[in-house]
Amino acid sequence: MDTFTVIEARRSIRKFKDEPVPQELIEKILKAATLAPSGKNKQPWYFYVIQKSKRAEMIAAMQAGLDQMKAMGVNIGSAKFTQQVMSQAPVTIFVFNPTGQHPLVKRNDLDVFGDIVDIQSVGAAIQNLLLAAQASGLGTLWICDVFYAYNALVDWLDAEGEMIAAVSLGYPDQSPDPRPRKAVAEVTQFVS
């Protein structure tokens, strides 16, 4: 499958088959993630791969974080539905910037610039992961609803650095239609 075909075929998958993903395939997809470009070649990514019996612990940690946010009066939006998706996905990968800080920690201006570069680099790694999974016959869901349970999940993982996102993956049990996209002409200005 060529690159453009993989990009056009990729969808956010919210239903997965109850079928394990082979370890060597997970490692192949993570290898693709680590081949992403990164500012100053810092490679600011670290992956926590959750599968098998640890999935229940992950869901419990997320529930604790969501309960805490709801108790504070925070509208958690679609996070409960996302938690259900994560509970049935065979694999969820938490993606961190190991040198980053909690997103609510105040930084000086120069640190913010470095953080922006690192987050863009991690985003490129996530995109590589998504496309490698698609090319391998897997479906993925890039998840930011984990921020509603940020502290609980980071504590459960005993992780260092800044959680950027999570990606659930597995063999898709749905084939969603493409979502509408803006035309290139709507989002582009050629400056000559």
XYZ file of C-alpha atoms in Angstrom:
192
model
C 0.000 0.000 0.000
C 1.491 3.366 -0.954
C 1.652 6.279 1.474
C -1.274 8.228 0.021
C -3.512 5.149 0.065
C -2.667 4.516 3.732
C -3.352 8.171 4.613
C -6.690 8.126 2.790
C -7.720 4.795 4.362
C -6.912 5.720 7.988
C -9.932 6.209 10.238
C -10.513 6.669 13.942
C -11.648 3.239 15.113
C -13.883 2.899 18.167
C -14.742 -0.805 17.935
C -12.086 -3.502 18.017
C -12.185 -7.269 17.645
C -11.319 -9.308 20.713
C -8.133 -10.556 19.089
C -4.611 -10.052 20.472
C -2.056 -8.090 18.483
C 1.240 -9.982 18.052
C 4.141 -8.517 20.024
C 6.343 -8.317 16.924
C 3.692 -6.241 15.146
C 3.452 -3.827 18.089
C 7.240 -3.487 18.055
C 7.242 -2.878 14.280
C 4.677 -0.097 14.697
C 6.652 1.440 17.568
C 9.776 1.308 15.389
C 7.902 3.370 12.776
C 6.981 5.864 15.513
C 10.631 6.256 16.521
C 11.590 7.041 12.922
C 9.611 10.297 13.037
C 11.425 13.588 12.568
C 12.143 15.531 15.739
C 13.421 19.022 16.468
C 17.188 18.964 17.093
C 16.903 15.151 16.814
C 15.911 15.051 20.499
C 13.516 12.130 19.895
C 11.354 13.250 22.844
C 9.073 10.248 23.097
C 8.505 7.349 25.420
C 5.819 4.666 25.085
C 3.927 2.687 27.729
C 2.217 -0.297 26.076
C -0.789 -1.572 28.020
C -2.280 -4.946 27.154
C -3.695 -8.149 28.619
C -4.479 -8.093 32.340
C -3.172 -4.533 32.829
C -6.065 -3.169 30.738
C -8.454 -3.514 33.708
C -6.053 -1.576 35.943
C -5.763 1.142 33.297
C -9.556 1.466 33.116
C -9.805 1.622 36.920
C -7.168 4.382 37.037
C -8.989 6.313 34.338
C -12.297 5.895 36.202
C -10.732 7.255 39.386
C -9.471 10.293 37.470
C -12.825 10.876 35.771
C -14.636 10.578 39.110
C -12.285 13.174 40.595
C -12.924 15.600 37.727
C -16.701 15.117 37.930
C -16.557 15.774 41.687
C -14.865 19.093 40.873
C -17.730 19.969 38.528
C -15.730 19.463 35.331
C -17.683 18.395 32.254
C -15.740 15.333 31.047
C -17.426 15.357 27.649
C -16.840 12.156 25.679
C -14.240 10.751 28.090
C -16.577 8.061 29.453
C -17.240 6.760 25.927
C -13.507 6.878 25.181
C -12.882 4.839 28.339
C -15.243 2.172 26.965
C -13.281 2.111 23.696
C -10.031 1.734 25.628
C -11.501 -1.100 27.695
C -12.176 -3.250 24.638
C -9.071 -2.339 22.586
C -6.413 -5.074 22.894
C -3.612 -2.490 23.161
C -3.396 1.080 24.410
C -0.143 2.979 24.091
C 0.451 6.030 26.280
C 2.814 8.485 24.611
C 4.967 10.715 26.799
C 7.583 13.402 26.430
C 9.969 12.131 29.128
C 11.571 15.561 29.627
C 8.277 17.481 29.575
C 6.300 18.707 32.562
C 2.673 18.510 33.612
C 0.766 20.772 31.174
C -0.480 23.048 33.981
C 2.999 23.785 35.364
C 4.013 27.381 34.607
C 7.127 27.729 32.455
C 9.303 30.584 31.321
C 9.000 31.686 27.689
C 12.116 29.866 26.483
C 10.936 26.579 28.000
C 7.589 27.002 26.235
C 9.346 27.218 22.851
C 11.213 23.977 23.536
C 7.995 22.317 24.707
C 6.214 23.314 21.502
C 9.000 21.758 19.408
C 8.915 18.563 21.492
C 5.130 18.256 21.292
C 5.277 18.647 17.512
C 7.933 15.922 17.394
C 5.802 13.589 19.506
C 2.830 14.353 17.250
C 4.902 13.233 14.258
C 5.746 9.989 16.094
C 2.054 9.404 16.809
C 1.171 10.000 13.159
C 3.839 7.495 12.070
C 2.386 5.009 14.566
C -1.141 5.508 13.188
C -0.059 5.096 9.580
C 2.125 2.041 10.292
C -0.796 0.443 12.125
C -3.126 1.191 9.196
C -0.641 -0.298 6.718
C -0.466 -3.403 8.948
C -4.216 -3.982 8.975
C -4.829 -2.498 12.427
C -7.172 0.268 13.487
C -6.298 3.067 15.876
C -7.834 5.809 17.956
C -5.696 8.816 18.911
C -6.973 9.736 22.385
C -6.743 13.036 24.210
C -9.644 12.341 26.603
C -6.969 10.828 28.874
C -6.317 14.404 30.005
C -9.526 14.232 32.052
C -7.764 11.569 34.137
C -4.233 12.946 33.679
C -2.955 12.696 37.254
C -4.555 9.315 37.975
C -3.124 7.747 34.817
C 0.355 9.244 35.250
C 0.410 8.041 38.861
C -0.793 4.568 37.853
C 1.904 4.337 35.180
C 4.483 5.746 37.632
C 5.575 7.800 34.641
C 8.053 10.611 34.355
C 7.544 13.580 32.061
C 4.487 14.850 30.230
C 1.681 12.667 28.940
C 0.902 13.808 25.401
C -1.797 11.328 24.325
C -2.793 7.686 24.173
C -3.465 5.487 21.152
C -5.715 2.452 21.332
C -5.137 -0.129 18.635
C -6.249 -3.519 17.480
C -7.996 -5.258 14.632
C -10.925 -3.030 13.635
C -14.472 -4.257 14.069
C -15.952 -1.397 12.066
C -15.287 0.418 8.826
C -16.401 4.029 9.246
C -16.992 6.291 6.290
C -14.502 9.117 5.815
C -15.207 12.286 7.763
C -15.654 15.536 5.826
C -12.439 17.410 5.137
C -11.846 21.004 4.115
C -10.634 21.475 0.565
C -6.970 22.367 0.132
C -8.049 25.710 -1.349
C -9.910 26.558 1.897
C -6.828 26.107 4.080
C -4.014 27.209 1.789
C -2.586 30.469 0.532
C 0.249 30.330 -1.968
C 2.654 33.211 -1.430
C 4.936 33.921 -4.388
